[in-house]
Coordinates of C-alpha atoms and ligand atoms in Angstrom, one line a residue:
M1499 CA -24.7 12.3 -7.4
R1500 CA -24.1 12.4 -10.9
M1501 CA -24.4 8.9 -12.1
A1502 CA -22.8 6.9 -15.0
T1503 CA -24.1 7.9 -18.3
A1504 CA -23.2 5.6 -21.2
I1505 CA -20.5 3.0 -21.2
G1506 CA -18.1 2.5 -23.7
L1507 CA -18.3 6.2 -25.1
F1508 CA -15.4 6.9 -27.3
L1509 CA -14.1 10.2 -28.5
V1510 CA -14.1 10.3 -32.3
T1511 CA -12.6 13.9 -32.7
S1512 CA -9.1 14.3 -31.9
I1513 CA -8.6 17.0 -29.5
I1514 CA -5.2 19.1 -29.2
A1515 CA -4.1 18.7 -25.7
V1516 CA -3.4 21.9 -24.0
P1517 CA -2.3 22.0 -20.3
A1518 CA -5.2 23.1 -18.0
G1519 CA -5.2 26.8 -17.5
A1520 CA -6.0 28.1 -14.0
E1521 CA -9.4 28.6 -15.0
E1522 CA -9.8 25.0 -16.2
R1523 CA -8.3 23.3 -13.3
P1524 CA -10.2 21.0 -11.1
R1525 CA -10.9 22.4 -7.8
L1526 CA -9.9 19.1 -6.1
I1527 CA -8.0 16.2 -6.9
L1528 CA -9.0 13.1 -4.9
Q1529 CA -6.7 10.2 -5.0
I1530 CA -8.0 7.1 -3.5
T1531 CA -5.7 4.3 -2.8
V1532 CA -7.2 1.1 -1.6
D1533 CA -4.4 -1.1 0.2
Q1534 CA -4.1 -4.6 -1.4
L1535 CA -6.8 -4.0 -3.9
R1536 CA -5.8 -6.4 -6.6
G1537 CA -6.9 -5.3 -10.2
D1538 CA -9.5 -7.8 -10.4
L1539 CA -11.2 -7.2 -7.0
P1540 CA -13.3 -4.1 -7.8
T1541 CA -15.4 -6.0 -10.5
R1542 CA -15.3 -9.5 -9.2
Y1543 CA -18.8 -9.2 -7.5
Y1544 CA -19.8 -6.6 -10.0
D1545 CA -23.7 -7.5 -10.0
R1546 CA -23.6 -7.1 -6.1
L1547 CA -22.4 -3.4 -6.3
G1548 CA -24.4 -0.5 -5.5
E1549 CA -24.7 2.8 -7.2
G1550 CA -22.1 5.6 -6.5
G1551 CA -19.1 3.6 -5.4
F1552 CA -16.9 1.3 -7.8
R1553 CA -19.8 1.3 -10.5
Y1554 CA -19.5 5.2 -10.8
L1555 CA -15.8 5.0 -11.4
W1556 CA -15.9 2.1 -13.7
E1557 CA -18.8 3.1 -15.7
S1558 CA -18.0 6.9 -16.1
G1559 CA -14.2 6.8 -15.7
V1560 CA -11.2 6.0 -17.7
V1561 CA -10.5 2.7 -16.5
Y1562 CA -7.0 1.0 -17.1
R1563 CA -7.4 -2.8 -17.0
N1564 CA -3.9 -3.8 -17.4
A1565 CA -2.0 -1.7 -15.0
H1566 CA 0.9 -3.0 -12.7
H1567 CA 3.4 -1.8 -10.6
A1568 CA 6.9 -2.3 -12.1
H1569 CA 9.0 -2.8 -9.2
A1570 CA 9.8 -6.0 -7.5
N1571 CA 9.0 -5.5 -3.8
T1572 CA 5.2 -5.0 -3.7
E1573 CA 4.8 -3.6 -0.2
T1574 CA 2.6 -0.8 1.2
I1575 CA 5.2 2.1 1.4
V1576 CA 6.9 1.0 -1.8
G1577 CA 3.6 1.1 -3.7
H1578 CA 2.1 4.2 -2.1
T1579 CA 5.4 6.2 -2.7
T1580 CA 5.5 5.2 -6.3
L1581 CA 1.9 6.3 -6.8
A1582 CA 2.7 9.6 -5.0
T1583 CA 6.0 10.2 -6.9
G1584 CA 5.7 8.7 -10.4
T1585 CA 9.0 6.9 -9.9
H1586 CA 10.3 3.5 -8.8
P1587 CA 12.1 2.7 -5.4
S1588 CA 15.5 2.9 -7.0
K1589 CA 14.7 6.7 -7.1
H1590 CA 12.2 7.3 -4.4
G1591 CA 14.2 5.2 -1.7
M1592 CA 11.3 3.4 -0.3
V1593 CA 12.6 0.0 -1.0
G1594 CA 10.8 -1.8 1.6
N1595 CA 8.6 -1.3 4.7
L1596 CA 11.9 -2.1 6.5
W1597 CA 15.4 -1.7 5.5
F1598 CA 18.7 -2.2 7.3
D1599 CA 20.3 1.2 7.9
R1600 CA 24.3 0.7 7.5
E1601 CA 24.7 4.2 9.3
T1602 CA 23.0 3.3 12.5
G1603 CA 23.3 -0.5 12.3
F1604 CA 19.8 -0.9 12.9
T1605 CA 16.6 -2.1 10.8
T1606 CA 14.7 1.3 10.1
Y1607 CA 10.9 1.6 9.7
N1608 CA 10.1 3.4 6.5
V1609 CA 8.6 6.8 8.1
E1610 CA 10.0 6.7 11.4
D1611 CA 11.9 9.8 12.3
P1612 CA 13.4 10.5 15.8
N1613 CA 13.4 14.2 15.4
Y1614 CA 9.9 14.4 15.9
R1615 CA 7.0 13.0 18.1
L1616 CA 3.2 12.3 17.9
L1617 CA 1.0 15.1 19.0
T1618 CA -1.0 12.9 21.1
A1619 CA 0.6 11.3 24.3
G1620 CA 0.3 7.5 24.3
A1621 CA -0.3 7.1 20.6
S1622 CA 2.9 5.5 19.7
V1623 CA 3.2 2.0 18.8
D1624 CA 2.2 -0.6 21.6
A1625 CA 4.6 -3.4 21.0
K1626 CA 2.7 -5.8 23.2
T1627 CA -0.5 -5.8 21.1
E1628 CA 0.9 -4.4 17.7
I1629 CA 0.6 -7.1 15.2
D1630 CA 2.3 -5.1 12.3
P1631 CA 6.1 -6.5 12.7
T1632 CA 7.1 -3.4 10.4
Q1633 CA 5.8 -1.0 13.1
R1634 CA 7.1 -2.8 16.1
A1635 CA 10.5 -2.5 14.4
A1636 CA 10.4 1.4 14.6
R1637 CA 12.9 2.8 17.3
S1638 CA 11.0 6.0 17.9
E1639 CA 7.7 7.2 17.9
G1640 CA 8.1 10.3 15.5
R1641 CA 7.0 10.2 11.9
S1642 CA 7.9 12.1 8.9
P1643 CA 8.4 11.8 5.1
A1644 CA 12.3 12.6 5.3
A1645 CA 13.1 9.2 3.8
I1646 CA 11.2 9.8 0.6
L1647 CA 14.1 11.1 -1.6
V1648 CA 12.0 12.9 -4.2
T1649 CA 9.0 15.0 -4.4
T1650 CA 5.4 13.9 -4.7
F1651 CA 2.8 15.1 -7.0
S1652 CA 1.1 16.9 -4.0
D1653 CA 4.6 18.6 -3.4
E1654 CA 4.4 20.0 -6.8
L1655 CA 0.9 21.4 -6.5
R1656 CA 2.0 23.1 -3.4
S1657 CA 5.1 24.5 -5.2
N1658 CA 3.1 25.5 -8.1
T1659 CA 0.7 27.6 -6.3
G1660 CA 3.2 29.2 -3.7
G1661 CA 1.8 26.9 -1.1
E1662 CA -1.8 27.9 -1.6
A1663 CA -3.0 24.5 -2.6
K1664 CA -4.0 22.6 0.4
V1665 CA -2.8 19.0 0.7
I1666 CA -4.1 16.5 3.2
G1667 CA -3.3 12.7 3.2
V1668 CA -5.4 10.3 5.6
S1669 CA -5.3 6.7 6.4
V1670 CA -5.5 3.9 8.9
K1671 CA -1.8 3.4 8.3
D1672 CA 0.9 6.3 9.0
R1673 CA 2.7 5.1 5.9
G1674 CA -0.4 5.3 3.8
A1675 CA -1.0 9.0 4.7
I1676 CA 2.7 10.1 4.9
S1677 CA 3.7 9.1 1.6
M1678 CA 0.8 10.8 -0.3
A1679 CA 0.7 14.1 1.7
G1680 CA 4.4 14.3 0.4
H1681 CA 6.9 16.8 2.2
S1682 CA 4.9 19.9 2.2
G1683 CA 1.2 18.5 3.0
T1684 CA -0.4 17.2 6.3
A1685 CA -0.8 13.7 7.2
Y1686 CA -3.2 12.2 9.6
W1687 CA -3.5 8.5 10.5
F1688 CA -5.1 6.1 13.0
S1689 CA -3.3 5.2 16.3
K1690 CA -4.3 1.9 17.3
A1691 CA -3.0 3.0 20.9
S1692 CA -4.9 5.9 21.5
G1693 CA -7.9 5.0 19.2
D1694 CA -8.0 8.2 17.3
F1695 CA -6.4 10.1 14.5
V1696 CA -2.9 11.6 15.3
T1697 CA -0.1 13.5 13.4
S1698 CA 3.7 14.3 14.1
S1699 CA 5.3 17.4 15.1
Y1700 CA 6.8 17.2 11.6
Y1701 CA 3.5 18.7 10.4
L1702 CA 1.8 20.8 13.1
D1703 CA 2.6 21.9 16.6
Q1704 CA -0.9 21.3 17.7
Y1705 CA -4.2 20.0 16.3
P1706 CA -6.6 22.3 14.5
D1707 CA -9.7 22.4 16.6
W1708 CA -11.6 20.1 14.4
V1709 CA -9.2 17.3 14.9
A1710 CA -9.2 17.7 18.7
A1711 CA -13.0 17.9 18.6
F1712 CA -13.2 14.7 16.4
N1713 CA -10.7 13.0 18.8
A1714 CA -12.6 14.1 22.0
K1715 CA -15.8 12.2 20.8
K1716 CA -13.7 8.9 21.1
P1717 CA -14.2 8.0 17.4
A1718 CA -13.5 4.3 17.6
Q1719 CA -15.7 3.6 20.5
R1720 CA -18.9 3.8 18.4
F1721 CA -18.1 0.1 17.3
A1722 CA -17.9 -1.1 21.1
G1723 CA -20.3 -4.0 21.7
K1724 CA -21.0 -4.4 17.9
S1725 CA -19.6 -6.9 15.4
W1726 CA -18.8 -7.2 11.9
E1727 CA -21.8 -8.8 10.3
L1728 CA -22.6 -9.6 6.6
M1729 CA -24.4 -7.2 4.7
H1730 CA -26.7 -9.8 3.0
R1731 CA -27.9 -13.4 3.4
Q1732 CA -24.9 -15.8 3.8
D1733 CA -26.1 -18.2 1.3
S1734 CA -26.1 -15.3 -1.5
Y1735 CA -22.3 -14.9 -1.2
Q1736 CA -19.9 -16.9 -3.4
F1737 CA -18.2 -17.9 -0.4
G1738 CA -21.3 -18.3 1.6
D1739 CA -20.8 -22.0 2.4
T1740 CA -17.1 -21.5 3.2
D1741 CA -16.7 -19.0 6.0
D1742 CA -14.6 -21.3 8.2
R1743 CA -11.3 -22.1 6.5
E1744 CA -8.4 -23.6 8.4
W1745 CA -5.8 -21.3 7.0
E1746 CA -7.6 -18.0 8.3
A1747 CA -6.0 -16.7 11.3
D1748 CA -7.8 -15.9 14.5
V1749 CA -6.2 -12.5 15.5
G1750 CA -7.1 -11.3 19.1
G1751 CA -10.1 -13.4 19.5
F1752 CA -11.6 -11.9 16.4
G1753 CA -12.4 -15.6 15.1
R1754 CA -12.7 -17.2 11.8
V1755 CA -16.4 -17.2 11.1
F1756 CA -19.2 -14.3 11.1
P1757 CA -20.2 -12.4 13.1
H1758 CA -16.8 -11.2 14.2
E1759 CA -17.3 -9.5 17.6
Y1760 CA -15.3 -6.5 18.4
G1761 CA -16.0 -6.8 22.1
D1762 CA -16.9 -4.3 24.5
G1763 CA -14.2 -1.7 23.9
T1764 CA -11.9 -2.7 26.6
S1765 CA -9.8 -5.6 25.0
P1766 CA -6.2 -4.5 24.2
Y1767 CA -6.7 -5.7 20.8
Y1768 CA -10.1 -3.7 20.4
T1769 CA -8.8 -1.1 18.0
T1770 CA -6.7 -3.6 16.0
L1771 CA -9.9 -5.6 15.3
L1772 CA -11.7 -2.5 14.0
T1773 CA -8.7 -2.3 11.4
L1774 CA -9.1 -6.0 10.3
S1775 CA -12.6 -5.2 9.3
P1776 CA -14.5 -2.5 7.3
A1777 CA -14.9 -0.5 10.4
G1778 CA -11.2 0.8 9.7
D1779 CA -12.5 2.2 6.6
E1780 CA -15.5 3.7 8.0
L1781 CA -13.3 5.7 10.4
V1782 CA -11.2 6.8 7.8
L1783 CA -14.2 8.0 5.8
D1784 CA -15.6 9.9 8.7
F1785 CA -12.1 11.9 9.3
A1786 CA -11.8 12.4 5.6
K1787 CA -15.2 14.0 5.3
L1788 CA -14.6 16.1 8.3
A1789 CA -11.0 17.3 6.8
L1790 CA -12.7 18.2 3.3
E1791 CA -15.4 20.2 5.1
E1792 CA -13.2 21.9 7.8
E1793 CA -10.2 22.6 5.7
Q1794 CA -12.7 23.9 3.0
L1795 CA -10.8 21.6 0.4
G1796 CA -12.1 22.4 -3.3
R1797 CA -13.8 25.8 -2.4
D1798 CA -11.7 28.2 -4.3
A1799 CA -10.0 28.3 -7.6
V1800 CA -6.7 27.0 -6.2
T1801 CA -6.8 23.3 -6.8
D1802 CA -6.5 21.3 -3.6
Y1803 CA -5.5 17.6 -2.9
L1804 CA -6.9 14.9 -0.8
S1805 CA -5.6 11.7 -0.3
V1806 CA -7.8 8.9 1.1
S1807 CA -5.9 5.5 1.7
F1808 CA -8.3 2.7 2.9
S1809 CA -6.3 0.0 4.6
S1810 CA -9.0 -2.6 5.6
T1811 CA -8.7 -4.7 2.3
D1812 CA -5.1 -5.2 3.1
Y1813 CA -5.7 -6.6 6.6
V1814 CA -8.6 -8.8 5.4
G1815 CA -6.6 -10.3 2.9
H1816 CA -3.8 -11.0 5.1
V1817 CA -5.9 -12.7 7.7
F1818 CA -8.7 -14.2 5.8
G1819 CA -7.3 -14.3 2.3
P1820 CA -8.7 -12.4 -0.8
S1821 CA -10.9 -15.4 -1.8
S1822 CA -12.8 -15.8 1.6
L1823 CA -16.4 -14.7 2.7
E1824 CA -14.8 -11.9 4.7
A1825 CA -13.0 -10.4 1.8
E1826 CA -16.4 -10.7 -0.2
D1827 CA -18.2 -8.8 2.3
N1828 CA -15.3 -6.3 2.7
I1829 CA -15.5 -5.4 -1.0
L1830 CA -19.3 -4.9 -1.0
R1831 CA -18.7 -2.5 2.3
L1832 CA -15.8 -1.0 0.6
D1833 CA -18.1 -0.1 -2.4
R1834 CA -20.8 1.5 0.1
T1835 CA -17.8 3.5 1.9
L1836 CA -16.6 4.9 -1.8
S1837 CA -20.1 5.7 -2.5
E1838 CA -20.6 7.7 0.6
L1839 CA -17.1 9.6 0.0
L1840 CA -18.0 10.3 -3.5
E1841 CA -21.5 11.5 -2.6
F1842 CA -19.9 13.9 0.1
V1843 CA -17.4 15.2 -2.3
D1844 CA -19.9 15.9 -5.0
E1845 CA -22.2 17.8 -2.5
K1846 CA -19.4 19.9 -1.3
V1847 CA -17.2 20.5 -4.4
G1848 CA -19.0 18.6 -7.2
L1849 CA -17.5 15.9 -9.1
E1850 CA -17.5 17.8 -12.2
N1851 CA -15.1 19.9 -10.3
T1852 CA -13.0 16.8 -8.9
L1853 CA -10.5 14.9 -10.7
I1854 CA -10.6 11.5 -9.0
V1855 CA -7.8 8.8 -9.4
L1856 CA -8.1 5.5 -7.8
S1857 CA -5.3 2.7 -7.7
A1858 CA -3.9 0.4 -5.3
D1859 CA -0.3 0.1 -3.5
H1860 CA -0.1 -3.6 -4.4
G1861 CA -2.2 -6.6 -5.1
G1862 CA -2.3 -9.8 -3.3
P1863 CA -1.7 -13.6 -3.4
D1864 CA -4.5 -16.0 -2.7
T1865 CA -4.1 -18.2 0.3
P1866 CA -2.2 -21.3 -0.4
G1867 CA -4.9 -23.6 1.1
Y1868 CA -7.6 -21.9 -1.1
L1869 CA -5.1 -22.4 -4.3
E1870 CA -4.5 -26.0 -3.3
S1871 CA -8.2 -26.8 -3.0
L1872 CA -8.3 -26.0 -6.7
S1873 CA -5.3 -28.2 -7.5
I1874 CA -2.9 -25.0 -8.1
P1875 CA 0.5 -25.3 -6.7
A1876 CA 1.0 -23.1 -3.5
G1877 CA 2.5 -23.2 -0.1
Y1878 CA 4.2 -21.4 2.9
I1879 CA 8.0 -21.3 2.9
D1880 CA 9.8 -21.9 6.4
P1881 CA 13.4 -20.6 6.4
D1882 CA 13.8 -22.5 9.7
T1883 CA 13.8 -25.8 7.8
W1884 CA 16.5 -24.6 5.4
D1885 CA 19.9 -25.9 6.2
K1886 CA 21.3 -22.3 6.6
E1887 CA 24.3 -23.4 8.9
S1888 CA 26.1 -25.7 6.3
A1889 CA 25.8 -23.1 3.6
I1890 CA 27.0 -20.3 5.6
T1891 CA 29.8 -22.7 6.9
R1892 CA 31.0 -23.2 3.5
I1893 CA 30.8 -19.4 2.5
K1894 CA 32.8 -18.5 5.4
D1895 CA 35.4 -21.1 4.9
A1896 CA 35.8 -20.2 1.2
F1897 CA 36.1 -16.4 1.9
K1898 CA 38.1 -17.0 5.5
I1899 CA 35.4 -14.9 7.3
K1900 CA 35.7 -15.2 10.9
G1901 CA 32.8 -13.3 12.3
E1902 CA 29.1 -13.3 11.2
L1903 CA 28.3 -13.4 7.5
I1904 CA 24.8 -12.1 7.7
A1905 CA 23.6 -8.8 9.6
T1906 CA 19.7 -9.5 8.8
Y1907 CA 17.1 -10.3 6.3
D1908 CA 14.8 -7.6 6.0
H1909 CA 12.3 -8.8 3.2
P1910 CA 13.5 -8.8 0.5
Y1911 CA 16.9 -8.1 1.0
L1912 CA 19.8 -10.2 2.6
Y1913 CA 22.4 -7.8 4.2
F1914 CA 25.9 -8.7 5.0
S1915 CA 27.5 -7.8 8.3
S1916 CA 29.4 -4.4 8.3
D1917 CA 32.5 -6.3 9.2
V1918 CA 32.2 -8.3 5.9
K1919 CA 31.2 -5.4 3.8
N1920 CA 34.1 -3.4 5.1
D1921 CA 36.8 -6.1 4.6
E1922 CA 38.8 -5.1 1.7
K1923 CA 40.6 -8.4 1.4
I1924 CA 36.9 -10.0 0.5
D1925 CA 36.0 -9.7 -3.0
Q1926 CA 32.5 -8.7 -2.7
E1927 CA 31.2 -9.6 -5.9
L1928 CA 32.6 -13.1 -5.7
L1929 CA 31.1 -13.5 -2.2
E1930 CA 27.6 -12.2 -3.4
A1931 CA 27.8 -14.5 -6.2
A1932 CA 28.5 -17.6 -3.7
V1933 CA 25.6 -16.5 -1.5
V1934 CA 23.3 -16.4 -4.6
D1935 CA 24.5 -19.9 -5.5
E1936 CA 23.6 -21.2 -1.9
L1937 CA 20.3 -19.5 -1.8
S1938 CA 19.3 -20.8 -5.1
K1939 CA 19.5 -24.2 -3.8
F1940 CA 17.0 -23.9 -1.0
P1941 CA 13.3 -24.9 -1.8
G1942 CA 10.8 -22.1 -2.7
V1943 CA 13.6 -19.6 -4.0
S1944 CA 12.9 -18.7 -7.5
L1945 CA 15.6 -16.2 -8.1
A1946 CA 18.5 -14.5 -6.0
V1947 CA 20.1 -11.4 -7.3
S1948 CA 23.1 -9.9 -6.3
S1949 CA 23.4 -6.2 -5.9
S1950 CA 26.8 -6.2 -7.7
A1951 CA 25.4 -7.8 -10.5
L1952 CA 22.7 -5.0 -10.7
R1953 CA 25.4 -2.3 -10.5
R1954 CA 27.4 -3.8 -13.3
G1955 CA 24.2 -4.1 -15.4
N1956 CA 25.1 -7.6 -16.8
L1957 CA 21.8 -9.3 -16.1
P1958 CA 19.5 -10.6 -18.8
D1959 CA 16.9 -8.0 -19.7
T1960 CA 13.9 -9.9 -18.4
D1961 CA 10.9 -8.5 -16.5
L1962 CA 12.1 -9.9 -13.2
Y1963 CA 15.4 -8.6 -13.3
R1964 CA 13.9 -5.2 -14.6
A1965 CA 11.7 -5.3 -11.5
V1966 CA 14.5 -6.1 -9.2
T1967 CA 16.5 -3.2 -10.8
N1968 CA 13.7 -0.9 -10.2
N1969 CA 13.6 -1.7 -6.7
F1970 CA 17.4 -1.2 -6.3
N1971 CA 18.7 1.9 -4.1
S1972 CA 22.4 1.8 -3.5
K1973 CA 22.3 3.1 -0.1
R1974 CA 19.3 1.1 1.3
S1975 CA 19.2 -2.3 -0.8
G1976 CA 20.9 -5.3 0.8
E1977 CA 23.5 -7.3 -1.0
V1978 CA 21.1 -9.9 -2.2
Y1979 CA 17.5 -9.9 -3.2
I1980 CA 15.5 -13.0 -2.9
V1981 CA 12.6 -13.9 -5.0
F1982 CA 10.5 -16.7 -3.9
E1983 CA 8.4 -19.0 -6.4
P1984 CA 5.1 -17.8 -7.3
N1985 CA 2.2 -18.5 -4.9
W1986 CA 4.9 -19.4 -2.2
F1987 CA 5.7 -17.0 0.5
I1988 CA 6.7 -16.8 4.3
N1989 CA 3.7 -16.3 6.5
D1990 CA 5.4 -16.0 9.8
F1991 CA 6.0 -12.7 11.0
D1992 CA 7.6 -12.7 14.6
G1993 CA 5.3 -15.2 15.5
L1994 CA 2.1 -14.0 14.2
T1995 CA 0.8 -16.4 11.5
V1996 CA -1.2 -14.8 8.6
A1997 CA -3.0 -16.5 5.9
S1998 CA -1.3 -14.5 3.1
T1999 CA 1.3 -12.1 2.3
H2000 CA 2.2 -10.0 -0.8
G2001 CA 5.5 -8.5 -1.7
S2002 CA 6.6 -10.5 -4.7
P2003 CA 7.0 -9.5 -8.2
W2004 CA 4.6 -12.0 -9.6
T2005 CA 1.5 -10.4 -11.3
Y2006 CA -1.2 -11.1 -8.5
D2007 CA 1.1 -8.9 -6.4
T2008 CA 1.7 -6.1 -9.2
Y2009 CA -1.7 -6.0 -10.8
V2010 CA -3.9 -2.9 -9.7
P2011 CA -6.6 -1.1 -10.8
I2012 CA -6.1 2.6 -12.5
V2013 CA -9.2 4.7 -12.8
F2014 CA -9.5 8.5 -13.4
A2015 CA -12.9 9.9 -13.2
G2016 CA -14.8 13.1 -12.5
A2017 CA -14.0 16.4 -13.7
G2018 CA -16.1 15.7 -17.0
L2019 CA -14.2 12.7 -18.1
K2020 CA -15.9 10.2 -20.4
A2021 CA -16.2 6.6 -20.0
Q2022 CA -13.5 4.7 -21.8
T2023 CA -11.7 1.3 -21.1
V2024 CA -8.2 1.0 -21.9
D2025 CA -6.4 -2.4 -22.1
R2026 CA -3.0 -1.5 -23.3
A2027 CA -0.2 -1.9 -20.6
V2028 CA 0.4 1.0 -18.2
Q2029 CA 2.3 1.5 -15.1
T2030 CA 1.7 3.0 -11.8
V2031 CA 4.5 5.4 -12.1
D2032 CA 2.1 6.9 -14.9
I2033 CA -0.4 8.3 -12.4
A2034 CA 1.7 11.0 -10.9
V2035 CA 3.0 12.2 -14.4
T2036 CA -0.7 12.4 -15.6
L2037 CA -1.7 14.3 -12.7
S2038 CA 1.1 16.7 -13.4
T2039 CA 0.5 17.2 -17.2
Y2040 CA -3.2 17.4 -16.5
M2041 CA -2.5 20.4 -14.3
G2042 CA 0.3 21.8 -16.4
I2043 CA 2.7 21.8 -13.7
K2044 CA 6.1 20.4 -13.5
P2045 CA 6.4 16.4 -12.8
P2046 CA 7.7 15.2 -9.3
S2047 CA 11.6 15.4 -9.2
G2048 CA 12.3 11.8 -9.9
A2049 CA 9.2 11.1 -12.0
V2050 CA 9.8 8.4 -15.1
G2051 CA 6.1 7.6 -15.9
V2052 CA 4.6 8.6 -19.1
P2053 CA 1.3 10.6 -19.2
L2054 CA -1.8 8.5 -19.9
T2055 CA -3.2 10.1 -22.9
E2056 CA -6.5 8.6 -22.7
V2057 CA -7.1 10.8 -19.7
L2058 CA -5.4 14.1 -21.2
E2059 CA -7.3 13.9 -24.5
N2060 CA -10.5 12.6 -23.1
Ligands
ZN2454 ZN1 -0.4 -2.3 1.4

């Protein structure tokens, strides 16, 4: 593998930027997304990293140290789709992992699609063991990118090459794969119910032989009887003496201390436990390597695209917190997983022929318990303790509302009932303002924003309001957007208590790494403020193809003129 050369090498000559001609294009674009990889995490334990993973990217690539998502609801589908499309949720439409669909009257999961089915029987969500409440909300097993309202960079690559560019997205999470593969690529993800990698009839009628063969070997079973153990001596870790913290969640018997045992493979939570540990990323690595090899990605002059979204960092963050022994070991293991992936790509395609971009769908908060141990204010919000009934009664009396006022709260939006929405005698703007007033009185609420105020555009031009505006899609957003105080969040999801939850517009949730490397790029560190919408536009400009249909980002000149 080609290792890092000089750090901090700057170009002194200015180069006239011309779009890459067909002969200069990289053979492969490798887009790596690490779920919940807050911007500080790749370098937090820098002296413990090995060669070839984060170090290769950070020491040979163009590293943006001041990159943020510019939308308010920093959730997984929102961030992935922003990375893929170069635009905000206002345009790409993925305003949350869930939203209330006014046409059906039900809460919708972002990539569910009743027009399709999974190609594997028994692979759909098992409501009894599924710990992801957004997945449980899906009312059908089929999945597709139909709800993404614009094109992705990967779509534009396919379009530019007459469909010859191969596009594949892989992740543990369906939404982590589908978003990046776009409308015209193929997505594969891990089914916790069937323990293998699946896709939907949107993409294919049947599995390619290599997928069927991979699944026939029961890939998840290789961890049976094993456990997640520390890579190094426990006392050598920053968090080595604080493995057991009371705020860590014990999910499915996984426990709060090392070793975390996966069990013999028969527990209904077995595959879930794999996703809560580095094993989930290792399964994705295996599948991604096979996809690269079998689909012959990057082997000819037509540029192909592979997206790999690693989810373990997110689950580990939710369950143990990002400042935990588990998260520390996970970063070191993720570093090894990245190194293996890059080594494989180097062997098959060559890193000099591969343009790599790594970022994250969102950051994440530290756990309130950890922050409080350092005297930093933080806590969990429990809306059950709010006197909601009095507030609702006051509003209903004032507006002469007989039936229900609220249909649902799907984070971050409060949706009014359809009866109230459709009642022409009610001044919707005044009603929204009244709800904003009442909400603002509850402890933990930092800001409530009414959608009619957003529509009228008469809000102060501040970063928070801009982030809420960037999240606003008139068909899918609710009537009121609720922002909680920094480091305060709800940690109860349908009965499952987790240690921490992202999804706010505060900087720990918006802050992500952006690194471009490979393809002959030279090392450079950039500290100016950039946004995640810039990535897809940079890829398009680099390739000399048209940007995705809703793109609003600006090309990152340090990559183009490097
Ligand atoms: Zn995520």
